[in-house]
Amino acid sequence: MPSRNIVILISGGGSNMAAIVQAAKRGRWQQRYGAQVAAVISNKTDAGGLRFAQEQGIATAVVDHKAYADRAAFDAELARAIDAYQPALVVLAGFMRILTPEFVARYAGRLLNIHPSLLPAFTGLHTHQRAIDAGCRFAGATVHQVTAELDHGPILAQAVVPILPGDTADVLAARILTQEHVIYPRAIAQWLAQQTITQAQP
Ligand code: GAR
């Protein structure tokens, strides 16, 4: 079975990344799919998730976007850092940078994102408050393939949660986040299973 490296990009706490790392262990992704989380890369030096990754023995790197003149220069360096691990899959897990079309094209078909709304509703930022303000009764999260258009691309999984009376954005975000931790590892496992079947065919 071919070895499949997964590189995860984070900007903050990295709870989705941690859920994926734990699911990979629990679900024996190495034995089943030849897959391992090879590296966690952050655009912020103080991203809380970096320490968790290090404690798990996973390689980490920081590519600080502030050190680059423009998006293209940052994305080029980010791609260099990612490509050091020859990834089969690149996973955006709370990675809060808009990526250039060139970057997205480089990883076409092997770049996933999770977004805290029921896409195609509420692309962009402040999704939880916007869903509350719009009077929605339900909110959720979406795992999707990344395409050049922000928060678009084929949907792989969604989770729905209720919006309850009195919900603040923070309360709703926490309710959604627990579901993100369920659907993101599951969607990645399905993606890996699909690759395994496809590549096993003559
Ligand atoms: C998650 O809610 C994720 O959906 C969101 O950031 C949070 C990261 O949490 N992503 C976006 O808003 C991307 N546009 P985490 O660092 O604990 O995984």
mmCIF file with all atom_site columns, C-alpha atoms and ligand atoms in Angstrom:
data_model
loop_
_atom_site.group_PDB
_atom_site.id
_atom_site.type_symbol
_atom_site.label_atom_id
_atom_site.label_alt_id
_atom_site.label_comp_id
_atom_site.label_asym_id
_atom_site.label_entity_id
_atom_site.label_seq_id
_atom_site.pdbx_PDB_ins_code
_atom_site.Cartn_x
_atom_site.Cartn_y
_atom_site.Cartn_z
_atom_site.occupancy
_atom_site.B_iso_or_equiv
_atom_site.pdbx_formal_charge
_atom_site.auth_seq_id
_atom_site.auth_comp_id
_atom_site.auth_asym_id
_atom_site.auth_atom_id
_atom_site.pdbx_PDB_model_num
ATOM   1   C CA . MET A 1 1   ? 0.000   0.000  0.000   1.00 0.00 ? 1   MET A CA 1
ATOM   2   C CA . PRO A 1 2   ? 1.398   3.437  -0.840  1.00 0.00 ? 2   PRO A CA 1
ATOM   3   C CA . SER A 1 3   ? 2.359   5.648  2.078   1.00 0.00 ? 3   SER A CA 1
ATOM   4   C CA . ARG A 1 4   ? 0.031   8.637  2.350   1.00 0.00 ? 4   ARG A CA 1
ATOM   5   C CA . ASN A 1 5   ? 1.191   11.665 4.243   1.00 0.00 ? 5   ASN A CA 1
ATOM   6   C CA . ILE A 1 6   ? -1.354  14.109 5.602   1.00 0.00 ? 6   ILE A CA 1
ATOM   7   C CA . VAL A 1 7   ? -0.253  17.687 6.303   1.00 0.00 ? 7   VAL A CA 1
ATOM   8   C CA . ILE A 1 8   ? -2.571  19.752 8.516   1.00 0.00 ? 8   ILE A CA 1
ATOM   9   C CA . LEU A 1 9   ? -2.571  23.563 8.456   1.00 0.00 ? 9   LEU A CA 1
ATOM   10  C CA . ILE A 1 10  ? -3.743  25.466 11.541  1.00 0.00 ? 10  ILE A CA 1
ATOM   11  C CA . SER A 1 11  ? -3.846  29.030 12.818  1.00 0.00 ? 11  SER A CA 1
ATOM   12  C CA . GLY A 1 12  ? -5.084  28.601 16.382  1.00 0.00 ? 12  GLY A CA 1
ATOM   13  C CA . GLY A 1 13  ? -6.156  26.134 19.023  1.00 0.00 ? 13  GLY A CA 1
ATOM   14  C CA . GLY A 1 14  ? -6.108  23.216 16.653  1.00 0.00 ? 14  GLY A CA 1
ATOM   15  C CA . SER A 1 15  ? -8.940  21.240 18.211  1.00 0.00 ? 15  SER A CA 1
ATOM   16  C CA . ASN A 1 16  ? -9.964  19.885 14.798  1.00 0.00 ? 16  ASN A CA 1
ATOM   17  C CA . MET A 1 17  ? -6.361  18.905 14.126  1.00 0.00 ? 17  MET A CA 1
ATOM   18  C CA . ALA A 1 18  ? -6.236  17.111 17.494  1.00 0.00 ? 18  ALA A CA 1
ATOM   19  C CA . ALA A 1 19  ? -9.496  15.294 16.690  1.00 0.00 ? 19  ALA A CA 1
ATOM   20  C CA . ILE A 1 20  ? -8.020  14.157 13.364  1.00 0.00 ? 20  ILE A CA 1
ATOM   21  C CA . VAL A 1 21  ? -4.767  12.977 14.981  1.00 0.00 ? 21  VAL A CA 1
ATOM   22  C CA . GLN A 1 22  ? -6.712  11.018 17.597  1.00 0.00 ? 22  GLN A CA 1
ATOM   23  C CA . ALA A 1 23  ? -9.061  9.539  14.989  1.00 0.00 ? 23  ALA A CA 1
ATOM   24  C CA . ALA A 1 24  ? -6.076  8.464  12.906  1.00 0.00 ? 24  ALA A CA 1
ATOM   25  C CA . LYS A 1 25  ? -4.743  6.495  15.858  1.00 0.00 ? 25  LYS A CA 1
ATOM   26  C CA . ARG A 1 26  ? -8.078  5.087  16.942  1.00 0.00 ? 26  ARG A CA 1
ATOM   27  C CA . GLY A 1 27  ? -9.139  4.214  13.404  1.00 0.00 ? 27  GLY A CA 1
ATOM   28  C CA . ARG A 1 28  ? -5.734  2.680  12.550  1.00 0.00 ? 28  ARG A CA 1
ATOM   29  C CA . TRP A 1 29  ? -5.418  4.824  9.412   1.00 0.00 ? 29  TRP A CA 1
ATOM   30  C CA . GLN A 1 30  ? -1.807  3.689  9.076   1.00 0.00 ? 30  GLN A CA 1
ATOM   31  C CA . GLN A 1 31  ? -2.746  0.020  8.740   1.00 0.00 ? 31  GLN A CA 1
ATOM   32  C CA . ARG A 1 32  ? -5.944  0.613  6.778   1.00 0.00 ? 32  ARG A CA 1
ATOM   33  C CA . TYR A 1 33  ? -4.916  3.326  4.366   1.00 0.00 ? 33  TYR A CA 1
ATOM   34  C CA . GLY A 1 34  ? -1.157  3.711  4.795   1.00 0.00 ? 34  GLY A CA 1
ATOM   35  C CA . ALA A 1 35  ? -1.957  7.211  6.070   1.00 0.00 ? 35  ALA A CA 1
ATOM   36  C CA . GLN A 1 36  ? -0.287  9.242  8.780   1.00 0.00 ? 36  GLN A CA 1
ATOM   37  C CA . VAL A 1 37  ? -0.377  12.838 9.939   1.00 0.00 ? 37  VAL A CA 1
ATOM   38  C CA . ALA A 1 38  ? 3.157   13.767 8.913   1.00 0.00 ? 38  ALA A CA 1
ATOM   39  C CA . ALA A 1 39  ? 3.226   17.443 9.844   1.00 0.00 ? 39  ALA A CA 1
ATOM   40  C CA . VAL A 1 40  ? 1.264   20.310 11.338  1.00 0.00 ? 40  VAL A CA 1
ATOM   41  C CA . ILE A 1 41  ? 2.075   23.728 9.905   1.00 0.00 ? 41  ILE A CA 1
ATOM   42  C CA . SER A 1 42  ? 0.879   27.044 11.320  1.00 0.00 ? 42  SER A CA 1
ATOM   43  C CA . ASN A 1 43  ? 0.996   30.598 10.033  1.00 0.00 ? 43  ASN A CA 1
ATOM   44  C CA . LYS A 1 44  ? 1.179   31.766 13.654  1.00 0.00 ? 44  LYS A CA 1
ATOM   45  C CA . THR A 1 45  ? 4.052   31.082 16.038  1.00 0.00 ? 45  THR A CA 1
ATOM   46  C CA . ASP A 1 46  ? 1.717   31.067 19.051  1.00 0.00 ? 46  ASP A CA 1
ATOM   47  C CA . ALA A 1 47  ? -0.896  28.654 17.645  1.00 0.00 ? 47  ALA A CA 1
ATOM   48  C CA . GLY A 1 48  ? -1.924  26.504 20.602  1.00 0.00 ? 48  GLY A CA 1
ATOM   49  C CA . GLY A 1 49  ? -2.197  23.385 18.473  1.00 0.00 ? 49  GLY A CA 1
ATOM   50  C CA . LEU A 1 50  ? 1.548   23.282 17.767  1.00 0.00 ? 50  LEU A CA 1
ATOM   51  C CA . ARG A 1 51  ? 2.321   22.026 21.250  1.00 0.00 ? 51  ARG A CA 1
ATOM   52  C CA . PHE A 1 52  ? -0.237  19.219 21.023  1.00 0.00 ? 52  PHE A CA 1
ATOM   53  C CA . ALA A 1 53  ? 1.289   18.093 17.721  1.00 0.00 ? 53  ALA A CA 1
ATOM   54  C CA . GLN A 1 54  ? 4.797   18.131 19.184  1.00 0.00 ? 54  GLN A CA 1
ATOM   55  C CA . GLU A 1 55  ? 3.635   16.098 22.174  1.00 0.00 ? 55  GLU A CA 1
ATOM   56  C CA . GLN A 1 56  ? 2.268   13.545 19.712  1.00 0.00 ? 56  GLN A CA 1
ATOM   57  C CA . GLY A 1 57  ? 5.667   13.322 18.017  1.00 0.00 ? 57  GLY A CA 1
ATOM   58  C CA . ILE A 1 58  ? 4.407   15.030 14.870  1.00 0.00 ? 58  ILE A CA 1
ATOM   59  C CA . ALA A 1 59  ? 6.715   17.381 12.972  1.00 0.00 ? 59  ALA A CA 1
ATOM   60  C CA . THR A 1 60  ? 5.703   21.037 13.174  1.00 0.00 ? 60  THR A CA 1
ATOM   61  C CA . ALA A 1 61  ? 6.634   24.146 11.233  1.00 0.00 ? 61  ALA A CA 1
ATOM   62  C CA . VAL A 1 62  ? 5.665   27.801 11.260  1.00 0.00 ? 62  VAL A CA 1
ATOM   63  C CA . VAL A 1 63  ? 5.422   29.945 8.143   1.00 0.00 ? 63  VAL A CA 1
ATOM   64  C CA . ASP A 1 64  ? 4.564   33.377 9.511   1.00 0.00 ? 64  ASP A CA 1
ATOM   65  C CA . HIS A 1 65  ? 2.470   35.241 6.952   1.00 0.00 ? 65  HIS A CA 1
ATOM   66  C CA . LYS A 1 66  ? 3.611   38.576 8.379   1.00 0.00 ? 66  LYS A CA 1
ATOM   67  C CA . ALA A 1 67  ? 7.142   37.880 7.183   1.00 0.00 ? 67  ALA A CA 1
ATOM   68  C CA . TYR A 1 68  ? 6.114   37.916 3.500   1.00 0.00 ? 68  TYR A CA 1
ATOM   69  C CA . ALA A 1 69  ? 5.463   40.870 1.234   1.00 0.00 ? 69  ALA A CA 1
ATOM   70  C CA . ASP A 1 70  ? 2.282   39.513 -0.297  1.00 0.00 ? 70  ASP A CA 1
ATOM   71  C CA . ARG A 1 71  ? -0.032  36.516 -0.506  1.00 0.00 ? 71  ARG A CA 1
ATOM   72  C CA . ALA A 1 72  ? 1.854   34.970 -3.420  1.00 0.00 ? 72  ALA A CA 1
ATOM   73  C CA . ALA A 1 73  ? 5.178   35.040 -1.563  1.00 0.00 ? 73  ALA A CA 1
ATOM   74  C CA . PHE A 1 74  ? 3.594   33.566 1.579   1.00 0.00 ? 74  PHE A CA 1
ATOM   75  C CA . ASP A 1 75  ? 1.792   30.833 -0.362  1.00 0.00 ? 75  ASP A CA 1
ATOM   76  C CA . ALA A 1 76  ? 4.982   29.920 -2.222  1.00 0.00 ? 76  ALA A CA 1
ATOM   77  C CA . GLU A 1 77  ? 6.856   29.432 1.044   1.00 0.00 ? 77  GLU A CA 1
ATOM   78  C CA . LEU A 1 78  ? 3.912   27.589 2.571   1.00 0.00 ? 78  LEU A CA 1
ATOM   79  C CA . ALA A 1 79  ? 3.839   25.221 -0.418  1.00 0.00 ? 79  ALA A CA 1
ATOM   80  C CA . ARG A 1 80  ? 7.578   24.639 -0.025  1.00 0.00 ? 80  ARG A CA 1
ATOM   81  C CA . ALA A 1 81  ? 7.073   23.702 3.645   1.00 0.00 ? 81  ALA A CA 1
ATOM   82  C CA . ILE A 1 82  ? 4.147   21.420 2.785   1.00 0.00 ? 82  ILE A CA 1
ATOM   83  C CA . ASP A 1 83  ? 5.886   19.735 -0.147  1.00 0.00 ? 83  ASP A CA 1
ATOM   84  C CA . ALA A 1 84  ? 8.769   18.682 2.111   1.00 0.00 ? 84  ALA A CA 1
ATOM   85  C CA . TYR A 1 85  ? 6.319   15.998 3.305   1.00 0.00 ? 85  TYR A CA 1
ATOM   86  C CA . GLN A 1 86  ? 5.086   14.971 -0.166  1.00 0.00 ? 86  GLN A CA 1
ATOM   87  C CA . PRO A 1 87  ? 1.491   14.947 1.042   1.00 0.00 ? 87  PRO A CA 1
ATOM   88  C CA . ALA A 1 88  ? -1.310  12.877 -0.416  1.00 0.00 ? 88  ALA A CA 1
ATOM   89  C CA . LEU A 1 89  ? -3.712  15.181 1.416   1.00 0.00 ? 89  LEU A CA 1
ATOM   90  C CA . VAL A 1 90  ? -3.554  18.729 2.793   1.00 0.00 ? 90  VAL A CA 1
ATOM   91  C CA . VAL A 1 91  ? -6.102  19.521 5.499   1.00 0.00 ? 91  VAL A CA 1
ATOM   92  C CA . LEU A 1 92  ? -7.086  23.065 6.484   1.00 0.00 ? 92  LEU A CA 1
ATOM   93  C CA . ALA A 1 93  ? -8.189  22.935 10.123  1.00 0.00 ? 93  ALA A CA 1
ATOM   94  C CA . GLY A 1 94  ? -8.946  26.441 11.330  1.00 0.00 ? 94  GLY A CA 1
ATOM   95  C CA . PHE A 1 95  ? -6.380  27.869 8.912   1.00 0.00 ? 95  PHE A CA 1
ATOM   96  C CA . MET A 1 96  ? -7.406  31.499 8.674   1.00 0.00 ? 96  MET A CA 1
ATOM   97  C CA . ARG A 1 97  ? -5.638  32.662 5.520   1.00 0.00 ? 97  ARG A CA 1
ATOM   98  C CA . ILE A 1 98  ? -7.147  33.135 2.086   1.00 0.00 ? 98  ILE A CA 1
ATOM   99  C CA . LEU A 1 99  ? -5.150  31.068 -0.394  1.00 0.00 ? 99  LEU A CA 1
ATOM   100 C CA . THR A 1 100 ? -4.160  32.117 -3.909  1.00 0.00 ? 100 THR A CA 1
ATOM   101 C CA . PRO A 1 101 ? -5.640  30.269 -6.904  1.00 0.00 ? 101 PRO A CA 1
ATOM   102 C CA . GLU A 1 102 ? -2.113  29.038 -7.704  1.00 0.00 ? 102 GLU A CA 1
ATOM   103 C CA . PHE A 1 103 ? -1.822  27.419 -4.280  1.00 0.00 ? 103 PHE A CA 1
ATOM   104 C CA . VAL A 1 104 ? -5.262  25.821 -4.581  1.00 0.00 ? 104 VAL A CA 1
ATOM   105 C CA . ALA A 1 105 ? -4.449  24.500 -8.068  1.00 0.00 ? 105 ALA A CA 1
ATOM   106 C CA . ARG A 1 106 ? -1.233  22.922 -6.790  1.00 0.00 ? 106 ARG A CA 1
ATOM   107 C CA . TYR A 1 107 ? -3.225  20.731 -4.388  1.00 0.00 ? 107 TYR A CA 1
ATOM   108 C CA . ALA A 1 108 ? -6.331  20.306 -6.525  1.00 0.00 ? 108 ALA A CA 1
ATOM   109 C CA . GLY A 1 109 ? -8.391  17.320 -5.404  1.00 0.00 ? 109 GLY A CA 1
ATOM   110 C CA . ARG A 1 110 ? -6.316  16.809 -2.267  1.00 0.00 ? 110 ARG A CA 1
ATOM   111 C CA . LEU A 1 111 ? -7.083  19.965 -0.291  1.00 0.00 ? 111 LEU A CA 1
ATOM   112 C CA . LEU A 1 112 ? -9.903  19.882 2.287   1.00 0.00 ? 112 LEU A CA 1
ATOM   113 C CA . ASN A 1 113 ? -11.379 22.557 4.552   1.00 0.00 ? 113 ASN A CA 1
ATOM   114 C CA . ILE A 1 114 ? -13.904 22.759 7.359   1.00 0.00 ? 114 ILE A CA 1
ATOM   115 C CA . HIS A 1 115 ? -16.082 25.825 7.593   1.00 0.00 ? 115 HIS A CA 1
ATOM   116 C CA . PRO A 1 116 ? -18.381 26.626 10.537  1.00 0.00 ? 116 PRO A CA 1
ATOM   117 C CA . SER A 1 117 ? -21.622 27.110 8.622   1.00 0.00 ? 117 SER A CA 1
ATOM   118 C CA . LEU A 1 118 ? -24.012 25.136 6.482   1.00 0.00 ? 118 LEU A CA 1
ATOM   119 C CA . LEU A 1 119 ? -22.505 26.108 3.134   1.00 0.00 ? 119 LEU A CA 1
ATOM   120 C CA . PRO A 1 120 ? -23.421 27.625 0.790   1.00 0.00 ? 120 PRO A CA 1
ATOM   121 C CA . ALA A 1 121 ? -24.870 29.869 3.519   1.00 0.00 ? 121 ALA A CA 1
ATOM   122 C CA . PHE A 1 122 ? -22.523 32.198 5.397   1.00 0.00 ? 122 PHE A CA 1
ATOM   123 C CA . THR A 1 123 ? -19.200 31.980 3.645   1.00 0.00 ? 123 THR A CA 1
ATOM   124 C CA . GLY A 1 124 ? -16.443 34.102 5.173   1.00 0.00 ? 124 GLY A CA 1
ATOM   125 C CA . LEU A 1 125 ? -16.149 35.289 8.773   1.00 0.00 ? 125 LEU A CA 1
ATOM   126 C CA . HIS A 1 126 ? -18.468 35.701 11.800  1.00 0.00 ? 126 HIS A CA 1
ATOM   127 C CA . THR A 1 127 ? -20.617 32.809 10.628  1.00 0.00 ? 127 THR A CA 1
ATOM   128 C CA . HIS A 1 128 ? -22.171 32.092 14.030  1.00 0.00 ? 128 HIS A CA 1
ATOM   129 C CA . GLN A 1 129 ? -23.352 35.636 14.740  1.00 0.00 ? 129 GLN A CA 1
ATOM   130 C CA . ARG A 1 130 ? -24.620 35.986 11.175  1.00 0.00 ? 130 ARG A CA 1
ATOM   131 C CA . ALA A 1 131 ? -26.686 32.797 11.478  1.00 0.00 ? 131 ALA A CA 1
ATOM   132 C CA . ILE A 1 132 ? -28.184 34.044 14.776  1.00 0.00 ? 132 ILE A CA 1
ATOM   133 C CA . ASP A 1 133 ? -28.864 37.508 13.337  1.00 0.00 ? 133 ASP A CA 1
ATOM   134 C CA . ALA A 1 134 ? -30.574 35.982 10.291  1.00 0.00 ? 134 ALA A CA 1
ATOM   135 C CA . GLY A 1 135 ? -33.004 34.156 12.575  1.00 0.00 ? 135 GLY A CA 1
ATOM   136 C CA . CYS A 1 136 ? -31.854 30.707 11.451  1.00 0.00 ? 136 CYS A CA 1
ATOM   137 C CA . ARG A 1 137 ? -33.192 27.808 13.493  1.00 0.00 ? 137 ARG A CA 1
ATOM   138 C CA . PHE A 1 138 ? -30.272 25.610 12.521  1.00 0.00 ? 138 PHE A CA 1
ATOM   139 C CA . ALA A 1 139 ? -26.559 26.087 11.946  1.00 0.00 ? 139 ALA A CA 1
ATOM   140 C CA . GLY A 1 140 ? -23.670 23.707 11.463  1.00 0.00 ? 140 GLY A CA 1
ATOM   141 C CA . ALA A 1 141 ? -20.400 22.942 9.772   1.00 0.00 ? 141 ALA A CA 1
ATOM   142 C CA . THR A 1 142 ? -19.298 21.809 6.331   1.00 0.00 ? 142 THR A CA 1
ATOM   143 C CA . VAL A 1 143 ? -16.300 19.788 5.138   1.00 0.00 ? 143 VAL A CA 1
ATOM   144 C CA . HIS A 1 144 ? -15.543 20.562 1.512   1.00 0.00 ? 144 HIS A CA 1
ATOM   145 C CA . GLN A 1 145 ? -12.948 20.319 -1.195  1.00 0.00 ? 145 GLN A CA 1
ATOM   146 C CA . VAL A 1 146 ? -11.146 23.616 -1.603  1.00 0.00 ? 146 VAL A CA 1
ATOM   147 C CA . THR A 1 147 ? -11.524 25.416 -4.911  1.00 0.00 ? 147 THR A CA 1
ATOM   148 C CA . ALA A 1 148 ? -10.338 28.860 -5.948  1.00 0.00 ? 148 ALA A CA 1
ATOM   149 C CA . GLU A 1 149 ? -13.543 30.506 -4.733  1.00 0.00 ? 149 GLU A CA 1
ATOM   150 C CA . LEU A 1 150 ? -13.546 31.053 -0.956  1.00 0.00 ? 150 LEU A CA 1
ATOM   151 C CA . ASP A 1 151 ? -15.652 28.515 1.013   1.00 0.00 ? 151 ASP A CA 1
ATOM   152 C CA . HIS A 1 152 ? -17.004 26.864 -2.109  1.00 0.00 ? 152 HIS A CA 1
ATOM   153 C CA . GLY A 1 153 ? -16.174 23.494 -3.614  1.00 0.00 ? 153 GLY A CA 1
ATOM   154 C CA . PRO A 1 154 ? -17.779 20.055 -3.497  1.00 0.00 ? 154 PRO A CA 1
ATOM   155 C CA . ILE A 1 155 ? -19.276 19.223 -0.100  1.00 0.00 ? 155 ILE A CA 1
ATOM   156 C CA . LEU A 1 156 ? -18.051 16.032 1.592   1.00 0.00 ? 156 LEU A CA 1
ATOM   157 C CA . ALA A 1 157 ? -19.919 16.226 4.902   1.00 0.00 ? 157 ALA A CA 1
ATOM   158 C CA . GLN A 1 158 ? -22.163 18.458 6.972   1.00 0.00 ? 158 GLN A CA 1
ATOM   159 C CA . ALA A 1 159 ? -23.379 18.499 10.556  1.00 0.00 ? 159 ALA A CA 1
ATOM   160 C CA . VAL A 1 160 ? -26.483 20.339 11.691  1.00 0.00 ? 160 VAL A CA 1
ATOM   161 C CA . VAL A 1 161 ? -27.113 21.719 15.183  1.00 0.00 ? 161 VAL A CA 1
ATOM   162 C CA . PRO A 1 162 ? -30.066 23.727 16.511  1.00 0.00 ? 162 PRO A CA 1
ATOM   163 C CA . ILE A 1 163 ? -29.810 27.417 17.315  1.00 0.00 ? 163 ILE A CA 1
ATOM   164 C CA . LEU A 1 164 ? -31.452 27.767 20.716  1.00 0.00 ? 164 LEU A CA 1
ATOM   165 C CA . PRO A 1 165 ? -33.126 30.823 22.229  1.00 0.00 ? 165 PRO A CA 1
ATOM   166 C CA . GLY A 1 166 ? -30.558 33.030 23.919  1.00 0.00 ? 166 GLY A CA 1
ATOM   167 C CA . ASP A 1 167 ? -27.588 31.525 22.077  1.00 0.00 ? 167 ASP A CA 1
ATOM   168 C CA . THR A 1 168 ? -24.577 33.787 21.809  1.00 0.00 ? 168 THR A CA 1
ATOM   169 C CA . ALA A 1 169 ? -22.086 33.349 18.993  1.00 0.00 ? 169 ALA A CA 1
ATOM   170 C CA . ASP A 1 170 ? -19.676 31.705 21.443  1.00 0.00 ? 170 ASP A CA 1
ATOM   171 C CA . VAL A 1 171 ? -22.241 29.223 22.731  1.00 0.00 ? 171 VAL A CA 1
ATOM   172 C CA . LEU A 1 172 ? -23.272 28.308 19.205  1.00 0.00 ? 172 LEU A CA 1
ATOM   173 C CA . ALA A 1 173 ? -19.646 28.025 18.072  1.00 0.00 ? 173 ALA A CA 1
ATOM   174 C CA . ALA A 1 174 ? -18.913 25.577 20.878  1.00 0.00 ? 174 ALA A CA 1
ATOM   175 C CA . ARG A 1 175 ? -21.961 23.473 19.964  1.00 0.00 ? 175 ARG A CA 1
ATOM   176 C CA . ILE A 1 176 ? -20.859 23.357 16.335  1.00 0.00 ? 176 ILE A CA 1
ATOM   177 C CA . LEU A 1 177 ? -17.222 22.649 17.181  1.00 0.00 ? 177 LEU A CA 1
ATOM   178 C CA . THR A 1 178 ? -18.093 19.387 18.947  1.00 0.00 ? 178 THR A CA 1
ATOM   179 C CA . GLN A 1 179 ? -19.731 18.253 15.691  1.00 0.00 ? 179 GLN A CA 1
ATOM   180 C CA . GLU A 1 180 ? -16.777 19.417 13.600  1.00 0.00 ? 180 GLU A CA 1
ATOM   181 C CA . HIS A 1 181 ? -14.657 16.990 15.614  1.00 0.00 ? 181 HIS A CA 1
ATOM   182 C CA . VAL A 1 182 ? -16.948 14.180 14.482  1.00 0.00 ? 182 VAL A CA 1
ATOM   183 C CA . ILE A 1 183 ? -17.443 14.979 10.800  1.00 0.00 ? 183 ILE A CA 1
ATOM   184 C CA . TYR A 1 184 ? -13.928 16.091 9.837   1.00 0.00 ? 184 TYR A CA 1
ATOM   185 C CA . PRO A 1 185 ? -12.094 12.882 10.810  1.00 0.00 ? 185 PRO A CA 1
ATOM   186 C CA . ARG A 1 186 ? -14.935 10.846 9.300   1.00 0.00 ? 186 ARG A CA 1
ATOM   187 C CA . ALA A 1 187 ? -14.781 12.749 6.003   1.00 0.00 ? 187 ALA A CA 1
ATOM   188 C CA . ILE A 1 188 ? -11.004 12.323 5.841   1.00 0.00 ? 188 ILE A CA 1
ATOM   189 C CA . ALA A 1 189 ? -11.295 8.590  6.510   1.00 0.00 ? 189 ALA A CA 1
ATOM   190 C CA . GLN A 1 190 ? -13.849 8.343  3.701   1.00 0.00 ? 190 GLN A CA 1
ATOM   191 C CA . TRP A 1 191 ? -11.540 10.299 1.381   1.00 0.00 ? 191 TRP A CA 1
ATOM   192 C CA . LEU A 1 192 ? -8.673  7.938  2.235   1.00 0.00 ? 192 LEU A CA 1
ATOM   193 C CA . ALA A 1 193 ? -10.862 4.866  1.754   1.00 0.00 ? 193 ALA A CA 1
ATOM   194 C CA . GLN A 1 194 ? -11.932 6.154  -1.648  1.00 0.00 ? 194 GLN A CA 1
ATOM   195 C CA . GLN A 1 195 ? -8.297  6.722  -2.672  1.00 0.00 ? 195 GLN A CA 1
ATOM   196 C CA . THR A 1 196 ? -7.369  3.262  -1.469  1.00 0.00 ? 196 THR A CA 1
ATOM   197 C CA . ILE A 1 197 ? -10.100 1.651  -3.580  1.00 0.00 ? 197 ILE A CA 1
ATOM   198 C CA . THR A 1 198 ? -9.278  3.779  -6.646  1.00 0.00 ? 198 THR A CA 1
ATOM   199 C CA . GLN A 1 199 ? -5.555  3.104  -6.493  1.00 0.00 ? 199 GLN A CA 1
ATOM   200 C CA . ALA A 1 200 ? -6.030  -0.606 -5.876  1.00 0.00 ? 200 ALA A CA 1
ATOM   201 C CA . GLN A 1 201 ? -7.833  -0.940 -9.202  1.00 0.00 ? 201 GLN A CA 1
ATOM   202 C CA . PRO A 1 202 ? -5.615  -2.003 -12.117 1.00 0.00 ? 202 PRO A CA 1
HETATM 203 C C1 . GAR B 2 .   ? -13.302 25.913 13.596  1.00 0.00 ? 1   GAR B C1 1
HETATM 204 O O1 . GAR B 2 .   ? -14.577 26.243 14.057  1.00 0.00 ? 1   GAR B O1 1
HETATM 205 C C2 . GAR B 2 .   ? -13.285 25.950 12.075  1.00 0.00 ? 1   GAR B C2 1
HETATM 206 O O2 . GAR B 2 .   ? -14.470 25.511 11.483  1.00 0.00 ? 1   GAR B O2 1
HETATM 207 C C3 . GAR B 2 .   ? -13.065 27.413 11.831  1.00 0.00 ? 1   GAR B C3 1
HETATM 208 O O3 . GAR B 2 .   ? -12.141 27.813 12.805  1.00 0.00 ? 1   GAR B O3 1
HETATM 209 C C4 . GAR B 2 .   ? -12.297 27.006 13.962  1.00 0.00 ? 1   GAR B C4 1
HETATM 210 C C5 . GAR B 2 .   ? -10.937 26.443 14.310  1.00 0.00 ? 1   GAR B C5 1
HETATM 211 O O4 . GAR B 2 .   ? -10.974 25.760 15.517  1.00 0.00 ? 1   GAR B O4 1
HETATM 212 N N1 . GAR B 2 .   ? -12.580 27.631 10.504  1.00 0.00 ? 1   GAR B N1 1
HETATM 213 C C6 . GAR B 2 .   ? -12.873 28.716 9.794   1.00 0.00 ? 1   GAR B C6 1
HETATM 214 O O5 . GAR B 2 .   ? -13.553 29.626 10.214  1.00 0.00 ? 1   GAR B O5 1
HETATM 215 C C7 . GAR B 2 .   ? -12.271 28.738 8.400   1.00 0.00 ? 1   GAR B C7 1
HETATM 216 N N2 . GAR B 2 .   ? -12.869 29.749 7.617   1.00 0.00 ? 1   GAR B N2 1
HETATM 217 P P1 . GAR B 2 .   ? -9.765  24.790 15.935  1.00 0.00 ? 1   GAR B P1 1
HETATM 218 O O6 . GAR B 2 .   ? -8.459  25.582 15.732  1.00 0.00 ? 1   GAR B O6 1
HETATM 219 O O7 . GAR B 2 .   ? -10.009 24.504 17.384  1.00 0.00 ? 1   GAR B O7 1
HETATM 220 O O8 . GAR B 2 .   ? -9.828  23.580 15.067  1.00 0.00 ? 1   GAR B O8 1
#
